[in-house]
Amino acid sequence: MSSPSDDELRAAVRQARNSNPDLGVLKLLAAVKEAKGWTVSEKRFRKALAEVGGTAASGGAAAKPSSKKKKGKKSRRVGDHLEPETHLDATLDIATIAPKVKAAMFGGARGKGLVAAEELQMGEMIWREDPFVACASPVLHSMLTSNQMCNHCLMAWDHLPRTVAACPKCPASFCSRLCLQRAQESSHHPLLCEGVNPAAAPLNEFVQGREWRSLGIVARILARFLTMRVWEGAEATKVFENRVFSFARVNMEERERDNPSFRAQEGTITALWGMGHQLLLSALHPQTEVEQARLTKILRKGGRQVTPLTDEEEQRWFSYNAFLELLGMVNLNLEDSGGLYALHAHLNHSCEPNVQVRNLPKGWTPPPSLPAPLPEQMQRGTHKLTLLARDTIPTGEELTISYVPLDMPRSERQKALRLGYGFYCDCARCEREKAPTKPAEEDPEMKRRKEEAVESIIAGVDELTVDDQL
């Protein structure tokens, strides 16, 4: 096989692209090589494709960022609401995790949710849950890097436990070998460990420096997908993919469209999105042959067969549009205390919630009899969530939490919910608190403080915070 000149390659690329407009990058490359009998690297082909003034149909992972979304992936905008895409995950064993709860599809802006399958009493532990994808808050970085806390379950230490286990490739410490093992599937993935994959260092530094936790979770999702398709096979990968895309999601550009802060800084924000996407590609889907070989060597652990991503996989997981979809999904579902939780993410909002979400210490036990008062404020526990009934919940009633502080006035709650989550609340409390007439002129200082409170919720990546308001 011969290698074409640059002019020959550009001419062939132009002809192939015009003749096969629906082919993605890799299939277009294969078509050119087969037709011409040439030896051409993917990197050189992508460069030639860019030089002739276009991209392949799927755009590939390295395609220029575009605000256009793949048909069928747009979130619905109905009136004043955004309707996230979501579905029920049949592989999530709710009956085992939470025997007194069942999932339901409500449709519309409410999407899916949870209802009581049996009556729940005040103080009853409804379920406990570990994160599907774990990621510590950036504010814990100093404790995590100074051996004061487990890098996975986030249990704080007064001194190093006897069972402590260290990552064999970097300084990260864990409270036991079990936590280390679980971390390698979630919070401390091998492809993001700088001792294993040095190319992840710029991404990790960017996430920490910007305190961009949602980007860190997107990275963990992509890393897990890559290793799962090679190390665990097609069936496990399909289950994982179904779980990821069952979370409610709205493309970040669509979500931010009505946010005045975004419109004022759109250029800066979209530039940061582009930087985050490129760092993800450099760490997990590099375009140079040297870096591709390095990543393949890691994935080939134990003699496993590594196959290139298909065009469909590139588009679904690594394109710029996929990045905005995943980023929007994480921002809608991120729980402040530990990451993404598969069952917890079903919970809808109410300004009169009947469920409380807590991080309780490992030694906490459910009350011996019910009804019971809710636990008092305690020292922060691990990243395991405990869901408790705030009051008696009748059979068939929906389980709800609050996405915003309960002491906020109605107008501020509504603004924070619309800009952060895409909907206005119509719960019973909001209906009761509707102003019958135009409110009196508000004190400017009080107005400023309220606006700052709303902005802090939105600027905080809209995380679902732990509801410790008794």
JSON list of C-alpha atoms in Angstrom, two decimals, residues 324-420:
[
{"chain": "A", "resi": 324, "resn": "LEU", "atom": "CA", "xyz": [-23.62, 19.23, 26.53]},
{"chain": "A", "resi": 325, "resn": "GLU", "atom": "CA", "xyz": [-26.26, 16.51, 27.03]},
{"chain": "A", "resi": 326, "resn": "LEU", "atom": "CA", "xyz": [-24.22, 14.78, 29.75]},
{"chain": "A", "resi": 327, "resn": "LEU", "atom": "CA", "xyz": [-23.31, 18.07, 31.41]},
{"chain": "A", "resi": 328, "resn": "GLY", "atom": "CA", "xyz": [-26.96, 19.08, 31.50]},
{"chain": "A", "resi": 329, "resn": "MET", "atom": "CA", "xyz": [-27.93, 15.68, 32.89]},
{"chain": "A", "resi": 330, "resn": "VAL", "atom": "CA", "xyz": [-25.36, 15.91, 35.69]},
{"chain": "A", "resi": 331, "resn": "ASN", "atom": "CA", "xyz": [-26.38, 19.45, 36.64]},
{"chain": "A", "resi": 332, "resn": "LEU", "atom": "CA", "xyz": [-30.03, 18.41, 36.95]},
{"chain": "A", "resi": 333, "resn": "ASN", "atom": "CA", "xyz": [-29.30, 15.35, 39.10]},
{"chain": "A", "resi": 334, "resn": "LEU", "atom": "CA", "xyz": [-26.11, 16.05, 41.06]},
{"chain": "A", "resi": 335, "resn": "GLU", "atom": "CA", "xyz": [-26.56, 15.53, 44.80]},
{"chain": "A", "resi": 336, "resn": "ASP", "atom": "CA", "xyz": [-24.21, 17.70, 46.82]},
{"chain": "A", "resi": 337, "resn": "SER", "atom": "CA", "xyz": [-23.00, 15.02, 49.20]},
{"chain": "A", "resi": 338, "resn": "GLY", "atom": "CA", "xyz": [-21.60, 12.48, 46.80]},
{"chain": "A", "resi": 339, "resn": "GLY", "atom": "CA", "xyz": [-22.51, 12.50, 43.10]},
{"chain": "A", "resi": 340, "resn": "LEU", "atom": "CA", "xyz": [-25.25, 10.82, 41.07]},
{"chain": "A", "resi": 341, "resn": "TYR", "atom": "CA", "xyz": [-27.72, 8.46, 42.76]},
{"chain": "A", "resi": 342, "resn": "ALA", "atom": "CA", "xyz": [-29.91, 6.28, 40.54]},
{"chain": "A", "resi": 343, "resn": "LEU", "atom": "CA", "xyz": [-32.99, 6.02, 42.77]},
{"chain": "A", "resi": 344, "resn": "HIS", "atom": "CA", "xyz": [-32.67, 9.40, 44.49]},
{"chain": "A", "resi": 345, "resn": "ALA", "atom": "CA", "xyz": [-32.70, 11.04, 41.03]},
{"chain": "A", "resi": 346, "resn": "HIS", "atom": "CA", "xyz": [-36.34, 9.94, 40.63]},
{"chain": "A", "resi": 347, "resn": "LEU", "atom": "CA", "xyz": [-37.48, 12.33, 43.39]},
{"chain": "A", "resi": 348, "resn": "ASN", "atom": "CA", "xyz": [-39.45, 15.36, 42.23]},
{"chain": "A", "resi": 349, "resn": "HIS", "atom": "CA", "xyz": [-39.64, 18.74, 43.95]},
{"chain": "A", "resi": 350, "resn": "SER", "atom": "CA", "xyz": [-42.20, 20.15, 46.34]},
{"chain": "A", "resi": 351, "resn": "CYS", "atom": "CA", "xyz": [-42.01, 23.23, 48.57]},
{"chain": "A", "resi": 352, "resn": "GLU", "atom": "CA", "xyz": [-43.73, 21.01, 51.17]},
{"chain": "A", "resi": 353, "resn": "PRO", "atom": "CA", "xyz": [-41.55, 17.88, 50.86]},
{"chain": "A", "resi": 354, "resn": "ASN", "atom": "CA", "xyz": [-42.48, 14.68, 52.65]},
{"chain": "A", "resi": 355, "resn": "VAL", "atom": "CA", "xyz": [-38.99, 13.12, 52.41]},
{"chain": "A", "resi": 356, "resn": "GLN", "atom": "CA", "xyz": [-35.74, 14.23, 54.02]},
{"chain": "A", "resi": 357, "resn": "VAL", "atom": "CA", "xyz": [-32.33, 13.38, 52.54]},
{"chain": "A", "resi": 358, "resn": "ARG", "atom": "CA", "xyz": [-29.49, 12.97, 55.03]},
{"chain": "A", "resi": 359, "resn": "ASN", "atom": "CA", "xyz": [-25.84, 11.94, 55.23]},
{"chain": "A", "resi": 360, "resn": "LEU", "atom": "CA", "xyz": [-25.72, 10.07, 58.52]},
{"chain": "A", "resi": 361, "resn": "PRO", "atom": "CA", "xyz": [-22.66, 8.60, 60.28]},
{"chain": "A", "resi": 362, "resn": "LYS", "atom": "CA", "xyz": [-21.89, 4.91, 59.75]},
{"chain": "A", "resi": 363, "resn": "GLY", "atom": "CA", "xyz": [-23.01, 4.12, 63.30]},
{"chain": "A", "resi": 364, "resn": "TRP", "atom": "CA", "xyz": [-26.53, 5.47, 62.82]},
{"chain": "A", "resi": 365, "resn": "THR", "atom": "CA", "xyz": [-29.32, 2.89, 63.07]},
{"chain": "A", "resi": 366, "resn": "PRO", "atom": "CA", "xyz": [-33.02, 3.21, 62.19]},
{"chain": "A", "resi": 367, "resn": "PRO", "atom": "CA", "xyz": [-35.37, 3.93, 65.12]},
{"chain": "A", "resi": 368, "resn": "PRO", "atom": "CA", "xyz": [-36.64, 0.81, 66.96]},
{"chain": "A", "resi": 369, "resn": "SER", "atom": "CA", "xyz": [-40.27, 1.97, 66.81]},
{"chain": "A", "resi": 370, "resn": "LEU", "atom": "CA", "xyz": [-42.39, 4.25, 64.66]},
{"chain": "A", "resi": 371, "resn": "PRO", "atom": "CA", "xyz": [-43.46, 6.99, 64.35]},
{"chain": "A", "resi": 372, "resn": "ALA", "atom": "CA", "xyz": [-40.21, 8.58, 65.48]},
{"chain": "A", "resi": 373, "resn": "PRO", "atom": "CA", "xyz": [-38.63, 12.04, 65.41]},
{"chain": "A", "resi": 374, "resn": "LEU", "atom": "CA", "xyz": [-36.15, 12.79, 62.66]},
{"chain": "A", "resi": 375, "resn": "PRO", "atom": "CA", "xyz": [-32.47, 12.51, 63.67]},
{"chain": "A", "resi": 376, "resn": "GLU", "atom": "CA", "xyz": [-30.85, 15.57, 65.21]},
{"chain": "A", "resi": 377, "resn": "GLN", "atom": "CA", "xyz": [-28.12, 17.43, 63.38]},
{"chain": "A", "resi": 378, "resn": "MET", "atom": "CA", "xyz": [-24.99, 15.27, 63.48]},
{"chain": "A", "resi": 379, "resn": "GLN", "atom": "CA", "xyz": [-21.45, 15.27, 62.22]},
{"chain": "A", "resi": 380, "resn": "ARG", "atom": "CA", "xyz": [-21.36, 14.68, 58.47]},
{"chain": "A", "resi": 381, "resn": "GLY", "atom": "CA", "xyz": [-21.44, 11.02, 57.53]},
{"chain": "A", "resi": 382, "resn": "THR", "atom": "CA", "xyz": [-20.27, 9.26, 54.36]},
{"chain": "A", "resi": 383, "resn": "HIS", "atom": "CA", "xyz": [-21.54, 9.69, 50.81]},
{"chain": "A", "resi": 384, "resn": "LYS", "atom": "CA", "xyz": [-24.28, 7.11, 51.47]},
{"chain": "A", "resi": 385, "resn": "LEU", "atom": "CA", "xyz": [-27.70, 8.77, 51.40]},
{"chain": "A", "resi": 386, "resn": "THR", "atom": "CA", "xyz": [-30.42, 7.97, 53.92]},
{"chain": "A", "resi": 387, "resn": "LEU", "atom": "CA", "xyz": [-34.00, 8.82, 52.91]},
{"chain": "A", "resi": 388, "resn": "LEU", "atom": "CA", "xyz": [-36.43, 9.43, 55.79]},
{"chain": "A", "resi": 389, "resn": "ALA", "atom": "CA", "xyz": [-40.17, 10.15, 55.94]},
{"chain": "A", "resi": 390, "resn": "ARG", "atom": "CA", "xyz": [-40.77, 13.65, 57.30]},
{"chain": "A", "resi": 391, "resn": "ASP", "atom": "CA", "xyz": [-44.36, 12.76, 58.17]},
{"chain": "A", "resi": 392, "resn": "THR", "atom": "CA", "xyz": [-46.88, 10.00, 57.54]},
{"chain": "A", "resi": 393, "resn": "ILE", "atom": "CA", "xyz": [-46.99, 9.28, 53.80]},
{"chain": "A", "resi": 394, "resn": "PRO", "atom": "CA", "xyz": [-50.16, 7.46, 52.67]},
{"chain": "A", "resi": 395, "resn": "THR", "atom": "CA", "xyz": [-50.05, 4.65, 50.12]},
{"chain": "A", "resi": 396, "resn": "GLY", "atom": "CA", "xyz": [-50.02, 6.06, 46.59]},
{"chain": "A", "resi": 397, "resn": "GLU", "atom": "CA", "xyz": [-48.74, 9.52, 47.54]},
{"chain": "A", "resi": 398, "resn": "GLU", "atom": "CA", "xyz": [-45.74, 10.84, 45.62]},
{"chain": "A", "resi": 399, "resn": "LEU", "atom": "CA", "xyz": [-42.43, 11.11, 47.49]},
{"chain": "A", "resi": 400, "resn": "THR", "atom": "CA", "xyz": [-40.88, 14.58, 47.16]},
{"chain": "A", "resi": 401, "resn": "ILE", "atom": "CA", "xyz": [-37.89, 16.61, 48.31]},
{"chain": "A", "resi": 402, "resn": "SER", "atom": "CA", "xyz": [-37.12, 20.32, 48.01]},
{"chain": "A", "resi": 403, "resn": "TYR", "atom": "CA", "xyz": [-34.58, 21.49, 45.43]},
{"chain": "A", "resi": 404, "resn": "VAL", "atom": "CA", "xyz": [-34.32, 24.94, 47.07]},
{"chain": "A", "resi": 405, "resn": "PRO", "atom": "CA", "xyz": [-34.13, 26.26, 50.67]},
{"chain": "A", "resi": 406, "resn": "LEU", "atom": "CA", "xyz": [-37.56, 26.04, 52.26]},
{"chain": "A", "resi": 407, "resn": "ASP", "atom": "CA", "xyz": [-37.28, 29.45, 53.94]},
{"chain": "A", "resi": 408, "resn": "MET", "atom": "CA", "xyz": [-37.09, 31.33, 50.63]},
{"chain": "A", "resi": 409, "resn": "PRO", "atom": "CA", "xyz": [-40.13, 33.46, 49.70]},
{"chain": "A", "resi": 410, "resn": "ARG", "atom": "CA", "xyz": [-42.36, 32.09, 46.95]},
{"chain": "A", "resi": 411, "resn": "SER", "atom": "CA", "xyz": [-41.11, 34.48, 44.27]},
{"chain": "A", "resi": 412, "resn": "GLU", "atom": "CA", "xyz": [-37.46, 33.56, 44.90]},
{"chain": "A", "resi": 413, "resn": "ARG", "atom": "CA", "xyz": [-38.27, 29.84, 44.98]},
{"chain": "A", "resi": 414, "resn": "GLN", "atom": "CA", "xyz": [-40.04, 30.11, 41.65]},
{"chain": "A", "resi": 415, "resn": "LYS", "atom": "CA", "xyz": [-37.18, 32.04, 40.04]},
{"chain": "A", "resi": 416, "resn": "ALA", "atom": "CA", "xyz": [-34.55, 29.61, 41.31]},
{"chain": "A", "resi": 417, "resn": "LEU", "atom": "CA", "xyz": [-36.54, 26.58, 40.16]},
{"chain": "A", "resi": 418, "resn": "ARG", "atom": "CA", "xyz": [-37.22, 28.01, 36.69]},
{"chain": "A", "resi": 419, "resn": "LEU", "atom": "CA", "xyz": [-33.63, 29.07, 36.01]},
{"chain": "A", "resi": 420, "resn": "GLY", "atom": "CA", "xyz": [-32.05, 26.07, 37.70]}
]
